[in-house]
mmCIF file of N, CA and C in Angstrom:
data_model
loop_
_atom_site.group_PDB
_atom_site.id
_atom_site.type_symbol
_atom_site.label_atom_id
_atom_site.label_comp_id
_atom_site.label_asym_id
_atom_site.label_seq_id
_atom_site.Cartn_x
_atom_site.Cartn_y
_atom_site.Cartn_z
ATOM 1 N N MET A 1 10.953 -5.929 -4.302
ATOM 2 C CA MET A 1 10.319 -5.695 -3.009
ATOM 3 C C MET A 1 8.905 -6.206 -3.065
ATOM 4 N N ARG A 2 8.532 -6.945 -1.995
ATOM 5 C CA ARG A 2 7.210 -7.582 -1.969
ATOM 6 C C ARG A 2 6.344 -6.725 -0.983
ATOM 7 N N LEU A 3 5.216 -6.269 -1.473
ATOM 8 C CA LEU A 3 4.349 -5.460 -0.623
ATOM 9 C C LEU A 3 3.519 -6.351 0.223
ATOM 10 N N PRO A 4 3.247 -6.009 1.450
ATOM 11 C CA PRO A 4 2.329 -6.788 2.276
ATOM 12 C C PRO A 4 0.940 -6.614 1.807
ATOM 13 N N ARG A 5 0.086 -7.576 2.211
ATOM 14 C CA ARG A 5 -1.353 -7.476 1.767
ATOM 15 C C ARG A 5 -1.996 -6.282 2.447
ATOM 16 N N LEU A 6 -2.873 -5.663 1.680
ATOM 17 C CA LEU A 6 -3.501 -4.431 2.221
ATOM 18 C C LEU A 6 -4.340 -4.731 3.434
ATOM 19 N N ASP A 7 -4.937 -5.929 3.508
ATOM 20 C CA ASP A 7 -5.753 -6.238 4.694
ATOM 21 C C ASP A 7 -4.895 -6.346 5.959
ATOM 22 N N LYS A 8 -3.643 -6.722 5.773
ATOM 23 C CA LYS A 8 -2.729 -6.740 6.957
ATOM 24 C C LYS A 8 -2.324 -5.335 7.333
ATOM 25 N N VAL A 9 -2.136 -4.484 6.302
ATOM 26 C CA VAL A 9 -1.723 -3.099 6.572
ATOM 27 C C VAL A 9 -2.808 -2.363 7.400
ATOM 28 N N TYR A 10 -4.043 -2.572 6.962
ATOM 29 C CA TYR A 10 -5.167 -1.885 7.627
ATOM 30 C C TYR A 10 -5.853 -2.674 8.720
ATOM 31 N N GLY A 11 -5.410 -3.895 8.882
ATOM 32 C CA GLY A 11 -5.983 -4.694 10.028
ATOM 33 C C GLY A 11 -7.388 -5.143 9.767
ATOM 34 N N GLU A 12 -7.842 -5.150 8.519
ATOM 35 C CA GLU A 12 -9.177 -5.652 8.208
ATOM 36 C C GLU A 12 -9.180 -6.159 6.798
ATOM 37 N N ARG A 13 -10.219 -6.910 6.457
ATOM 38 C CA ARG A 13 -10.330 -7.463 5.141
ATOM 39 C C ARG A 13 -10.690 -6.399 4.150
ATOM 40 N N LEU A 14 -9.931 -6.275 3.073
ATOM 41 C CA LEU A 14 -10.203 -5.245 2.037
ATOM 42 C C LEU A 14 -10.347 -5.971 0.688
ATOM 43 N N GLU A 15 -11.223 -5.427 -0.106
ATOM 44 C CA GLU A 15 -11.390 -5.903 -1.460
ATOM 45 C C GLU A 15 -10.274 -5.369 -2.312
ATOM 46 N N ALA A 16 -10.050 -5.993 -3.458
ATOM 47 C CA ALA A 16 -9.009 -5.490 -4.392
ATOM 48 C C ALA A 16 -9.400 -4.079 -4.817
ATOM 49 N N PRO A 17 -8.412 -3.203 -4.992
ATOM 50 C CA PRO A 17 -8.726 -1.829 -5.385
ATOM 51 C C PRO A 17 -9.464 -1.841 -6.732
ATOM 52 N N ALA A 18 -10.347 -0.895 -6.904
ATOM 53 C CA ALA A 18 -11.147 -0.803 -8.120
ATOM 54 C C ALA A 18 -10.297 -0.454 -9.301
ATOM 55 N N ALA A 19 -9.251 0.385 -9.086
ATOM 56 C CA ALA A 19 -8.369 0.771 -10.148
ATOM 57 C C ALA A 19 -6.964 0.249 -9.859
ATOM 58 N N PRO A 20 -6.221 -0.125 -10.893
ATOM 59 C CA PRO A 20 -4.845 -0.570 -10.691
ATOM 60 C C PRO A 20 -4.003 0.516 -10.117
ATOM 61 N N LEU A 21 -2.886 0.122 -9.471
ATOM 62 C CA LEU A 21 -2.007 1.155 -8.938
ATOM 63 C C LEU A 21 -1.423 2.047 -10.062
ATOM 64 N N SER A 22 -1.420 3.309 -9.808
ATOM 65 C CA SER A 22 -0.765 4.213 -10.775
ATOM 66 C C SER A 22 0.277 4.996 -10.095
ATOM 67 N N LYS A 23 1.039 5.792 -10.866
ATOM 68 C CA LYS A 23 2.084 6.605 -10.225
ATOM 69 C C LYS A 23 1.533 7.567 -9.224
ATOM 70 N N ALA A 24 0.287 8.028 -9.447
ATOM 71 C CA ALA A 24 -0.292 8.970 -8.535
ATOM 72 C C ALA A 24 -0.495 8.325 -7.137
ATOM 73 N N ASP A 25 -0.758 7.034 -7.113
ATOM 74 C CA ASP A 25 -0.965 6.335 -5.862
ATOM 75 C C ASP A 25 0.313 6.363 -4.989
ATOM 76 N N PHE A 26 1.465 6.455 -5.614
ATOM 77 C CA PHE A 26 2.689 6.416 -4.900
ATOM 78 C C PHE A 26 3.044 7.698 -4.236
ATOM 79 N N SER A 27 2.181 8.747 -4.489
ATOM 80 C CA SER A 27 2.393 10.021 -3.830
ATOM 81 C C SER A 27 1.474 10.159 -2.608
ATOM 82 N N THR A 28 0.687 9.159 -2.347
ATOM 83 C CA THR A 28 -0.220 9.272 -1.180
ATOM 84 C C THR A 28 0.592 8.998 0.094
ATOM 85 N N PRO A 29 0.266 9.724 1.188
ATOM 86 C CA PRO A 29 1.101 9.581 2.391
ATOM 87 C C PRO A 29 1.191 8.197 2.967
ATOM 88 N N TRP A 30 0.082 7.430 2.944
ATOM 89 C CA TRP A 30 0.173 6.074 3.580
ATOM 90 C C TRP A 30 1.142 5.195 2.799
ATOM 91 N N LEU A 31 1.174 5.359 1.461
ATOM 92 C CA LEU A 31 2.057 4.495 0.669
ATOM 93 C C LEU A 31 3.485 4.953 0.847
ATOM 94 N N GLN A 32 3.726 6.255 0.982
ATOM 95 C CA GLN A 32 5.063 6.708 1.263
ATOM 96 C C GLN A 32 5.545 6.119 2.564
ATOM 97 N N LEU A 33 4.707 6.107 3.565
ATOM 98 C CA LEU A 33 5.061 5.575 4.899
ATOM 99 C C LEU A 33 5.352 4.103 4.806
ATOM 100 N N LEU A 34 4.529 3.429 4.017
ATOM 101 C CA LEU A 34 4.709 1.962 3.860
ATOM 102 C C LEU A 34 6.008 1.642 3.181
ATOM 103 N N VAL A 35 6.310 2.388 2.138
ATOM 104 C CA VAL A 35 7.601 2.114 1.426
ATOM 105 C C VAL A 35 8.791 2.437 2.325
ATOM 106 N N GLU A 36 8.674 3.515 3.116
ATOM 107 C CA GLU A 36 9.799 3.870 4.026
ATOM 108 C C GLU A 36 9.928 2.791 5.088
ATOM 109 N N ASP A 37 8.807 2.250 5.570
ATOM 110 C CA ASP A 37 8.898 1.210 6.575
ATOM 111 C C ASP A 37 9.531 -0.082 6.028
ATOM 112 N N LEU A 38 9.157 -0.393 4.759
ATOM 113 C CA LEU A 38 9.724 -1.651 4.178
ATOM 114 C C LEU A 38 11.191 -1.508 3.820
ATOM 115 N N SER A 39 11.615 -0.273 3.549
ATOM 116 C CA SER A 39 13.025 -0.042 3.105
ATOM 117 C C SER A 39 13.969 0.055 4.272
ATOM 118 N N ARG A 40 13.490 0.014 5.530
ATOM 119 C CA ARG A 40 14.374 0.035 6.690
ATOM 120 C C ARG A 40 15.164 -1.231 6.810
#
């Protein structure tokens, strides 16, 4: 599964996250919604 760029998700230019993605990030609501949207 290829994730869209974060600047497209938020509609603005974003810098790379300061910390790499961890399992904790996958419990955040926005990422759950993103994964649900991509899995449709």
